[in-house]
mmCIF file of C-alpha atoms in Angstrom:
data_model
loop_
_atom_site.group_PDB
_atom_site.id
_atom_site.type_symbol
_atom_site.label_atom_id
_atom_site.label_comp_id
_atom_site.label_asym_id
_atom_site.label_seq_id
_atom_site.Cartn_x
_atom_site.Cartn_y
_atom_site.Cartn_z
ATOM 1 C CA MET A 1 -26.116 25.292 29.134
ATOM 2 C CA LYS A 2 -27.092 22.422 31.214
ATOM 3 C CA HIS A 3 -30.963 22.936 30.452
ATOM 4 C CA VAL A 4 -30.081 23.232 26.702
ATOM 5 C CA PHE A 5 -28.705 19.890 26.625
ATOM 6 C CA GLU A 6 -31.532 18.386 28.637
ATOM 7 C CA ARG A 7 -34.030 19.774 26.405
ATOM 8 C CA MET A 8 -32.221 18.587 23.340
ATOM 9 C CA VAL A 9 -31.666 14.832 24.527
ATOM 10 C CA SER A 10 -35.289 14.583 25.729
ATOM 11 C CA GLY A 11 -36.500 15.319 21.916
ATOM 12 C CA THR A 12 -39.655 16.905 23.634
ATOM 13 C CA HIS A 13 -38.462 20.594 23.304
ATOM 14 C CA ARG A 14 -37.199 22.698 20.463
ATOM 15 C CA VAL A 15 -33.321 23.059 20.428
ATOM 16 C CA ASP A 16 -32.371 26.622 20.962
ATOM 17 C CA GLU A 17 -31.702 28.294 17.618
ATOM 18 C CA GLU A 18 -28.392 29.942 19.101
ATOM 19 C CA LEU A 19 -26.941 26.697 19.814
ATOM 20 C CA LEU A 20 -27.834 25.046 16.342
ATOM 21 C CA ILE A 21 -26.423 28.254 14.692
ATOM 22 C CA ILE A 22 -23.235 27.796 16.509
ATOM 23 C CA LEU A 23 -22.755 24.012 15.785
ATOM 24 C CA ASP A 24 -23.898 24.583 12.103
ATOM 25 C CA ALA A 25 -21.142 27.128 11.853
ATOM 26 C CA LEU A 26 -18.393 24.895 13.238
ATOM 27 C CA PRO A 27 -15.824 23.954 10.404
ATOM 28 C CA ILE A 28 -15.337 20.413 11.697
ATOM 29 C CA PRO A 29 -17.973 17.733 10.820
ATOM 30 C CA LEU A 30 -20.021 16.982 13.832
ATOM 31 C CA SER A 31 -22.926 14.731 14.834
ATOM 32 C CA TRP A 32 -24.489 13.894 17.999
ATOM 33 C CA ALA A 33 -26.675 11.350 19.306
ATOM 34 C CA SER A 34 -28.762 10.476 22.375
ATOM 35 C CA LEU A 35 -27.920 7.427 24.649
ATOM 36 C CA PRO A 36 -28.560 4.600 25.119
ATOM 37 C CA ASP A 37 -30.792 4.619 21.995
ATOM 38 C CA GLY A 38 -28.158 5.737 19.654
ATOM 39 C CA TYR A 39 -30.555 8.143 17.714
ATOM 40 C CA ILE A 40 -28.812 10.758 15.772
ATOM 41 C CA ARG A 41 -30.166 14.131 16.647
ATOM 42 C CA PHE A 42 -28.149 16.296 14.697
ATOM 43 C CA VAL A 43 -25.410 16.732 11.812
ATOM 44 C CA ASN A 44 -23.931 20.057 10.872
ATOM 45 C CA ARG A 45 -23.083 21.639 7.573
ATOM 46 C CA ALA A 46 -19.377 20.557 7.739
ATOM 47 C CA PHE A 47 -20.742 17.009 8.087
ATOM 48 C CA THR A 48 -22.809 17.225 5.014
ATOM 49 C CA LYS A 49 -20.162 19.093 3.168
ATOM 50 C CA ALA A 50 -17.629 16.435 4.054
ATOM 51 C CA PHE A 51 -19.740 13.327 3.360
ATOM 52 C CA GLY A 52 -22.751 14.540 1.311
ATOM 53 C CA TYR A 53 -25.353 13.237 3.695
ATOM 54 C CA GLN A 54 -28.109 15.613 4.927
ATOM 55 C CA ASN A 55 -29.323 16.080 8.518
ATOM 56 C CA GLY A 56 -31.836 13.417 9.144
ATOM 57 C CA ARG A 57 -30.437 10.664 6.377
ATOM 58 C CA PHE A 58 -29.312 8.381 9.203
ATOM 59 C CA ALA A 59 -31.739 7.488 12.115
ATOM 60 C CA THR A 60 -29.210 5.782 14.456
ATOM 61 C CA VAL A 61 -25.381 5.382 14.722
ATOM 62 C CA ASP A 62 -25.862 1.823 13.893
ATOM 63 C CA ASP A 63 -27.550 2.928 10.427
ATOM 64 C CA TRP A 64 -24.416 5.400 10.048
ATOM 65 C CA ILE A 65 -21.834 2.725 10.560
ATOM 66 C CA ASP A 66 -23.330 0.004 8.593
ATOM 67 C CA ASP A 67 -24.099 2.209 5.555
ATOM 68 C CA THR A 68 -20.992 4.179 5.481
ATOM 69 C CA TYR A 69 -18.251 2.274 7.079
ATOM 70 C CA ILE A 70 -16.413 0.435 4.071
ATOM 71 C CA ASP A 71 -14.131 -1.830 6.047
ATOM 72 C CA GLU A 72 -15.737 -4.755 7.914
ATOM 73 C CA ALA A 73 -13.014 -4.644 10.638
ATOM 74 C CA GLU A 74 -13.532 -0.968 11.180
ATOM 75 C CA ARG A 75 -17.346 -1.372 11.295
ATOM 76 C CA LYS A 76 -16.880 -4.066 14.289
ATOM 77 C CA ASP A 77 -14.280 -1.992 16.084
ATOM 78 C CA ALA A 78 -16.505 1.111 15.992
ATOM 79 C CA ARG A 79 -19.647 -0.720 17.254
ATOM 80 C CA GLN A 80 -17.590 -2.190 20.086
ATOM 81 C CA ARG A 81 -16.363 1.148 21.003
ATOM 82 C CA TRP A 82 -19.774 2.748 21.034
ATOM 83 C CA GLU A 83 -21.500 -0.036 22.750
ATOM 84 C CA GLN A 84 -18.963 0.066 25.546
ATOM 85 C CA LEU A 85 -19.394 3.803 26.198
ATOM 86 C CA TRP A 86 -23.124 3.708 25.669
ATOM 87 C CA ASN A 87 -23.584 0.981 28.334
ATOM 88 C CA ALA A 88 -21.113 2.232 30.718
ATOM 89 C CA GLU A 89 -22.169 3.851 34.043
ATOM 90 C CA GLY A 90 -20.353 6.967 34.640
ATOM 91 C CA THR A 91 -20.633 10.817 35.202
ATOM 92 C CA GLY A 92 -18.795 13.737 33.626
ATOM 93 C CA ILE A 93 -17.183 13.403 30.273
ATOM 94 C CA THR A 94 -15.446 10.202 28.584
ATOM 95 C CA GLU A 95 -13.202 10.930 25.632
ATOM 96 C CA ILE A 96 -13.200 8.581 22.833
ATOM 97 C CA ASP A 97 -9.685 7.804 21.694
ATOM 98 C CA PRO A 98 -9.136 8.941 17.943
ATOM 99 C CA PHE A 99 -9.124 6.257 15.352
ATOM 100 C CA GLU A 100 -9.021 6.262 11.573
ATOM 101 C CA ILE A 101 -11.857 4.858 9.494
ATOM 102 C CA GLN A 102 -12.796 4.877 5.670
ATOM 103 C CA VAL A 103 -16.115 6.441 5.279
ATOM 104 C CA ARG A 104 -18.367 6.078 1.968
ATOM 105 C CA HIS A 105 -19.213 9.469 0.579
ATOM 106 C CA ASP A 106 -22.864 9.825 -0.740
ATOM 107 C CA ASN A 107 -21.369 9.994 -4.226
ATOM 108 C CA GLY A 108 -19.803 6.666 -3.792
ATOM 109 C CA GLU A 109 -16.275 7.923 -3.082
ATOM 110 C CA THR A 110 -14.274 7.089 -0.316
ATOM 111 C CA VAL A 111 -13.187 9.499 2.589
ATOM 112 C CA PRO A 112 -10.419 8.830 4.932
ATOM 113 C CA VAL A 113 -11.316 10.379 8.296
ATOM 114 C CA LEU A 114 -9.839 10.616 11.971
ATOM 115 C CA HIS A 115 -12.965 9.993 14.196
ATOM 116 C CA ARG A 116 -13.082 11.425 17.687
ATOM 117 C CA GLY A 117 -15.773 11.978 20.096
ATOM 118 C CA ILE A 118 -16.793 12.567 23.765
ATOM 119 C CA VAL A 119 -19.702 11.093 25.954
ATOM 120 C CA LEU A 120 -21.559 13.394 28.265
ATOM 121 C CA HIS A 121 -22.923 10.799 30.747
ATOM 122 C CA ASP A 122 -24.934 13.306 32.736
ATOM 123 C CA PHE A 123 -26.900 14.164 29.650
ATOM 124 C CA LYS A 124 -26.757 10.936 28.125
ATOM 125 C CA LEU A 125 -25.331 12.428 25.066
ATOM 126 C CA CYS A 126 -22.545 11.588 22.674
ATOM 127 C CA ILE A 127 -20.751 14.041 20.251
ATOM 128 C CA ALA A 128 -18.590 12.794 17.220
ATOM 129 C CA THR A 129 -16.277 14.645 15.002
ATOM 130 C CA PHE A 130 -14.697 13.663 11.772
ATOM 131 C CA GLU A 131 -11.450 15.101 10.589
ATOM 132 C CA ASP A 132 -10.969 14.667 6.784
ATOM 133 C CA LEU A 133 -7.511 13.121 6.090
ATOM 134 C CA SER A 134 -7.769 13.091 2.406
ATOM 135 C CA SER A 135 -5.138 16.031 1.817
ATOM 136 C CA GLN A 136 -2.836 14.407 4.457
ATOM 137 C CA LYS A 137 -3.166 10.937 2.814
ATOM 138 C CA LEU A 138 -2.394 12.509 -0.636
ATOM 139 C CA ALA A 139 0.760 14.117 0.976
ATOM 140 C CA GLU A 140 1.637 10.913 2.581
ATOM 141 C CA ASN A 141 1.288 8.903 -0.548
ATOM 142 C CA ALA A 142 3.142 11.568 -2.456
ATOM 143 C CA LEU A 143 6.133 11.292 -0.041
ATOM 144 C CA ARG A 144 6.059 7.578 -0.090
ATOM 145 C CA ARG A 145 6.421 7.628 -3.861
ATOM 146 C CA ILE A 146 9.212 9.909 -3.842
ATOM 147 C CA ALA A 147 10.982 7.857 -1.153
ATOM 148 C CA CYS A 148 10.152 4.466 -2.695
ATOM 149 C CA GLU A 149 9.423 4.776 -6.418
ATOM 150 C CA ASP A 150 11.440 4.880 -9.445
ATOM 151 C CA PRO A 151 10.302 8.286 -11.034
ATOM 152 C CA LEU A 152 10.533 7.067 -14.482
ATOM 153 C CA THR A 153 9.006 3.662 -14.620
ATOM 154 C CA GLY A 154 6.879 3.680 -11.385
ATOM 155 C CA LEU A 155 8.557 0.685 -10.258
ATOM 156 C CA ALA A 156 10.017 0.092 -6.698
ATOM 157 C CA ASN A 157 13.479 1.277 -5.928
ATOM 158 C CA ARG A 158 16.100 -0.409 -3.904
ATOM 159 C CA ARG A 159 14.996 0.917 -0.387
ATOM 160 C CA VAL A 160 11.741 -1.083 -0.978
ATOM 161 C CA LEU A 161 13.707 -4.137 -1.977
ATOM 162 C CA GLN A 162 15.336 -3.848 1.326
ATOM 163 C CA GLU A 163 12.076 -3.432 3.107
ATOM 164 C CA LYS A 164 10.640 -6.370 1.254
ATOM 165 C CA TRP A 165 13.528 -8.643 2.068
ATOM 166 C CA ASP A 166 13.387 -7.740 5.831
ATOM 167 C CA ALA A 167 9.734 -8.467 5.950
ATOM 168 C CA GLU A 168 10.428 -11.827 4.314
ATOM 169 C CA MET A 169 13.154 -12.687 6.872
ATOM 170 C CA ALA A 170 10.890 -11.591 9.573
ATOM 171 C CA LYS A 171 8.303 -14.001 8.537
ATOM 172 C CA LYS A 172 10.874 -16.641 8.687
ATOM 173 C CA GLN A 173 10.792 -16.479 12.393
ATOM 174 C CA THR A 174 7.272 -17.381 12.617
ATOM 175 C CA ARG A 175 7.073 -20.272 10.043
ATOM 176 C CA ARG A 176 7.651 -23.830 10.777
ATOM 177 C CA SER A 177 8.301 -24.737 7.045
ATOM 178 C CA PRO A 178 11.509 -23.322 5.362
ATOM 179 C CA VAL A 179 11.266 -20.062 3.420
ATOM 180 C CA MET A 180 12.456 -20.190 -0.158
ATOM 181 C CA ALA A 181 13.049 -17.061 -2.207
ATOM 182 C CA ALA A 182 14.732 -16.208 -5.312
ATOM 183 C CA LEU A 183 16.378 -12.937 -6.645
ATOM 184 C CA LEU A 184 16.409 -12.284 -10.597
ATOM 185 C CA MET A 185 18.901 -9.539 -11.746
ATOM 186 C CA ILE A 186 17.926 -8.349 -15.497
ATOM 187 C CA ASP A 187 20.206 -6.411 -17.667
ATOM 188 C CA LEU A 188 18.893 -5.210 -21.109
ATOM 189 C CA ASP A 189 20.607 -6.217 -24.114
ATOM 190 C CA ASN A 190 21.167 -3.720 -27.241
ATOM 191 C CA PHE A 191 19.702 -0.875 -25.004
ATOM 192 C CA LYS A 192 22.678 1.443 -25.283
ATOM 193 C CA PRO A 193 22.329 1.949 -29.228
ATOM 194 C CA VAL A 194 18.843 3.116 -28.390
ATOM 195 C CA ASN A 195 20.002 6.111 -26.667
ATOM 196 C CA ASP A 196 22.819 6.809 -29.182
ATOM 197 C CA TYR A 197 20.772 6.501 -32.350
ATOM 198 C CA PHE A 198 17.098 7.173 -31.137
ATOM 199 C CA GLY A 199 17.619 9.572 -28.430
ATOM 200 C CA HIS A 200 17.046 9.489 -24.673
ATOM 201 C CA ALA A 201 13.384 10.046 -25.123
ATOM 202 C CA ALA A 202 12.924 6.710 -27.078
ATOM 203 C CA GLY A 203 15.308 5.212 -24.327
ATOM 204 C CA ASP A 204 12.874 6.346 -21.644
ATOM 205 C CA GLU A 205 9.902 4.992 -23.307
ATOM 206 C CA ILE A 206 11.519 1.585 -23.927
ATOM 207 C CA LEU A 207 12.397 1.734 -20.069
ATOM 208 C CA ARG A 208 8.762 2.322 -19.322
ATOM 209 C CA LYS A 209 7.549 -0.443 -21.472
ATOM 210 C CA VAL A 210 10.148 -2.884 -20.192
ATOM 211 C CA ALA A 211 8.518 -2.008 -16.461
ATOM 212 C CA ILE A 212 5.206 -3.123 -17.990
ATOM 213 C CA ARG A 213 6.549 -6.411 -19.492
ATOM 214 C CA LEU A 214 8.260 -7.391 -16.283
ATOM 215 C CA ARG A 215 5.230 -6.764 -14.159
ATOM 216 C CA GLN A 216 3.200 -8.870 -16.501
ATOM 217 C CA SER A 217 5.814 -11.650 -16.203
ATOM 218 C CA VAL A 218 5.726 -12.143 -12.431
ATOM 219 C CA ARG A 219 3.107 -12.905 -9.858
ATOM 220 C CA HIS A 220 1.218 -10.224 -8.031
ATOM 221 C CA ASP A 221 3.016 -10.117 -4.789
ATOM 222 C CA ASP A 222 6.371 -10.312 -6.350
ATOM 223 C CA THR A 223 8.696 -7.008 -6.215
ATOM 224 C CA VAL A 224 9.938 -5.489 -9.401
ATOM 225 C CA VAL A 225 12.663 -2.922 -8.858
ATOM 226 C CA ARG A 226 14.609 -0.710 -11.039
ATOM 227 C CA MET A 227 18.087 -0.454 -9.701
ATOM 228 C CA GLY A 228 19.134 2.190 -12.159
ATOM 229 C CA GLY A 229 19.952 2.546 -15.810
ATOM 230 C CA ASP A 230 18.902 -0.442 -17.706
ATOM 231 C CA GLU A 231 19.227 -2.794 -14.642
ATOM 232 C CA PHE A 232 16.367 -4.329 -12.832
ATOM 233 C CA VAL A 233 15.835 -6.801 -9.905
ATOM 234 C CA ILE A 234 12.879 -8.997 -8.993
ATOM 235 C CA LEU A 235 12.455 -10.574 -5.642
ATOM 236 C CA LEU A 236 10.352 -13.519 -5.652
ATOM 237 C CA THR A 237 8.957 -14.777 -2.333
ATOM 238 C CA ASP A 238 6.893 -17.725 -0.910
ATOM 239 C CA LEU A 239 8.215 -20.241 -3.529
ATOM 240 C CA GLU A 240 6.899 -23.589 -3.292
ATOM 241 C CA ASP A 241 9.959 -24.948 -5.038
ATOM 242 C CA GLN A 242 12.677 -23.793 -7.485
ATOM 243 C CA SER A 243 10.654 -24.612 -10.472
ATOM 244 C CA VAL A 244 8.300 -21.745 -9.713
ATOM 245 C CA ALA A 245 11.267 -19.148 -10.138
ATOM 246 C CA GLU A 246 12.446 -20.922 -13.342
ATOM 247 C CA LYS A 247 8.898 -20.549 -15.002
ATOM 248 C CA ILE A 248 8.893 -16.874 -14.276
ATOM 249 C CA CYS A 249 12.543 -16.561 -15.553
ATOM 250 C CA GLN A 250 11.546 -18.145 -18.804
ATOM 251 C CA ARG A 251 8.440 -15.899 -18.923
ATOM 252 C CA ILE A 252 10.704 -12.832 -18.602
ATOM 253 C CA SER A 253 12.822 -14.141 -21.557
ATOM 254 C CA ASP A 254 9.748 -14.796 -23.645
ATOM 255 C CA ALA A 255 8.390 -11.350 -23.058
ATOM 256 C CA PHE A 256 11.429 -9.686 -24.896
ATOM 257 C CA ILE A 257 10.848 -11.719 -27.865
ATOM 258 C CA ALA A 258 8.494 -9.077 -29.506
ATOM 259 C CA PRO A 259 10.096 -5.845 -30.422
ATOM 260 C CA PHE A 260 8.995 -2.508 -28.815
ATOM 261 C CA MET A 261 7.299 0.128 -30.913
ATOM 262 C CA VAL A 262 8.531 3.539 -29.919
ATOM 263 C CA HIS A 263 7.813 6.863 -31.861
ATOM 264 C CA GLY A 264 6.826 4.639 -34.833
ATOM 265 C CA GLN A 265 9.944 2.810 -34.840
ATOM 266 C CA THR A 266 10.388 -1.090 -34.470
ATOM 267 C CA ILE A 267 13.288 -1.498 -31.809
ATOM 268 C CA LYS A 268 14.678 -4.798 -30.702
ATOM 269 C CA VAL A 269 15.792 -5.006 -27.048
ATOM 270 C CA GLY A 270 16.635 -8.176 -25.155
ATOM 271 C CA ALA A 271 16.853 -9.100 -21.633
ATOM 272 C CA THR A 272 19.408 -11.404 -19.788
ATOM 273 C CA VAL A 273 18.636 -12.715 -16.476
ATOM 274 C CA GLY A 274 20.769 -13.945 -13.740
ATOM 275 C CA ALA A 275 19.001 -15.858 -10.797
ATOM 276 C CA SER A 276 20.209 -16.703 -7.183
ATOM 277 C CA LEU A 277 18.156 -18.953 -4.715
ATOM 278 C CA TYR A 278 17.646 -18.285 -1.061
ATOM 279 C CA PRO A 279 19.003 -20.137 1.181
ATOM 280 C CA HIS A 280 20.725 -22.422 -1.296
ATOM 281 C CA HIS A 281 23.146 -19.729 -3.018
ATOM 282 C CA ALA A 282 23.336 -16.974 -0.176
ATOM 283 C CA ASP A 283 21.410 -16.188 3.128
ATOM 284 C CA ASP A 284 21.540 -12.491 2.922
ATOM 285 C CA LEU A 285 20.289 -9.843 0.340
ATOM 286 C CA ASP A 286 23.747 -8.420 -0.662
ATOM 287 C CA MET A 287 25.025 -11.880 -1.313
ATOM 288 C CA LEU A 288 22.189 -12.914 -3.308
ATOM 289 C CA LEU A 289 22.496 -9.765 -5.415
ATOM 290 C CA HIS A 290 26.230 -10.645 -5.793
ATOM 291 C CA ALA A 291 25.358 -14.243 -6.849
ATOM 292 C CA ALA A 292 22.596 -13.235 -9.252
ATOM 293 C CA ASP A 293 25.178 -10.512 -10.759
ATOM 294 C CA GLN A 294 27.693 -13.064 -11.246
ATOM 295 C CA ALA A 295 25.221 -15.500 -13.110
ATOM 296 C CA LEU A 296 24.245 -12.428 -15.167
ATOM 297 C CA TYR A 297 27.776 -11.562 -16.155
ATOM 298 C CA ARG A 298 28.402 -15.099 -17.082
ATOM 299 C CA MET A 299 25.199 -15.116 -19.438
ATOM 300 C CA LYS A 300 26.162 -11.623 -20.905
ATOM 301 C CA ARG A 301 29.501 -13.147 -22.028
ATOM 302 C CA ASN A 302 28.198 -16.511 -23.359
ATOM 303 C CA ASP A 303 24.587 -16.492 -24.255
ATOM 304 C CA LYS A 304 22.529 -13.149 -24.108
ATOM 305 C CA ASP A 305 18.677 -12.851 -24.047
ATOM 306 C CA SER A 306 18.510 -16.075 -21.845
ATOM 307 C CA TRP A 307 18.752 -16.854 -18.065
ATOM 308 C CA ALA A 308 20.751 -19.007 -15.671
ATOM 309 C CA TRP A 309 21.003 -19.835 -12.044
ATOM 310 C CA PHE A 310 24.174 -18.956 -10.129
ATOM 311 C CA ASP A 311 26.543 -21.941 -10.303
ATOM 312 C CA HIS A 312 29.474 -21.551 -7.752
ATOM 313 C CA THR A 313 31.533 -23.948 -9.641
ATOM 314 C CA LEU A 314 31.192 -21.955 -12.864
ATOM 315 C CA GLU A 315 31.726 -18.606 -11.359
ATOM 316 C CA VAL A 316 35.102 -19.763 -9.562
ATOM 317 C CA ALA A 317 36.471 -21.343 -12.743
ATOM 318 C CA ASN A 318 35.777 -18.280 -14.696
ATOM 319 C CA ASP A 319 37.162 -15.952 -12.408
ATOM 320 C CA PRO A 320 40.949 -16.330 -12.041
ATOM 321 C CA GLN A 321 41.157 -14.064 -8.842
ATOM 322 C CA ARG A 322 38.305 -15.967 -7.174
ATOM 323 C CA LEU A 323 40.124 -19.335 -8.425
ATOM 324 C CA ALA A 324 43.258 -18.272 -6.759
ATOM 325 C CA SER A 325 41.697 -17.329 -3.485
ATOM 326 C CA VAL A 326 40.064 -20.797 -3.041
ATOM 327 C CA MET A 327 43.054 -22.903 -4.057
#
């Protein structure tokens, strides 16, 4: 085998047909390059099938990295890895630690792959392999959606709300300026008659349309959650001041002025919003949810289709049990 590699690396002799047949038949995308010039000597059929590029399309490893590695950080990392191996003095075989990269297919699509390789120092030869992770990523995304998405609306669920909150609290430890966040609890008004008179299919369609209106009312990084039924929660983070949250509350109220069109029917459904502010009203997620719920409950009794902040004095005054507990 040694003389086969030596002839191939030198480029002055024809590579044994049997070796090429074996490499071409391997089911894993494979390429190899000579060192230290980085010239790509061969790619197999599995490589062409995975990425669409024919043998000879790229002259060097640098060409391959520049033309197909989509992410700039991944390009930089890959080039550093290869340069260290190419310039290193050594004997025997050095394995390249696996790392994930995004590769641009010849048709423009993106292929997620796990990149591995070995350097044969004695022959100044590097062999790289690429494992297509597309199916694995699809499965991971599907599982993620099952675990973290509301199946009806596509919104996040309570698990995501907790994750986002935990992440926000972790950021608090690294910031010098105070962290301000708000929690909005939304309950639909006049939703029950929709299911009673128009059926659950119409109700489901309303909920999907509600999800769209809520997304359009918030900022890109805000988290919109369906808690269940016709109840939604929105987590607003990185607030400069309280007025930012107030503008979003008003946008949500305005978003429900127009009726919904479902199955040819015009249906009016409103939304009442209760809001709580971190750290002013509470310092943990459960207490913020409770505060927002109290504000929502007060608004549902007195002024539907509107919004209000949690007010400790009002909640105590309107709750005889709580009033007795604090007296």
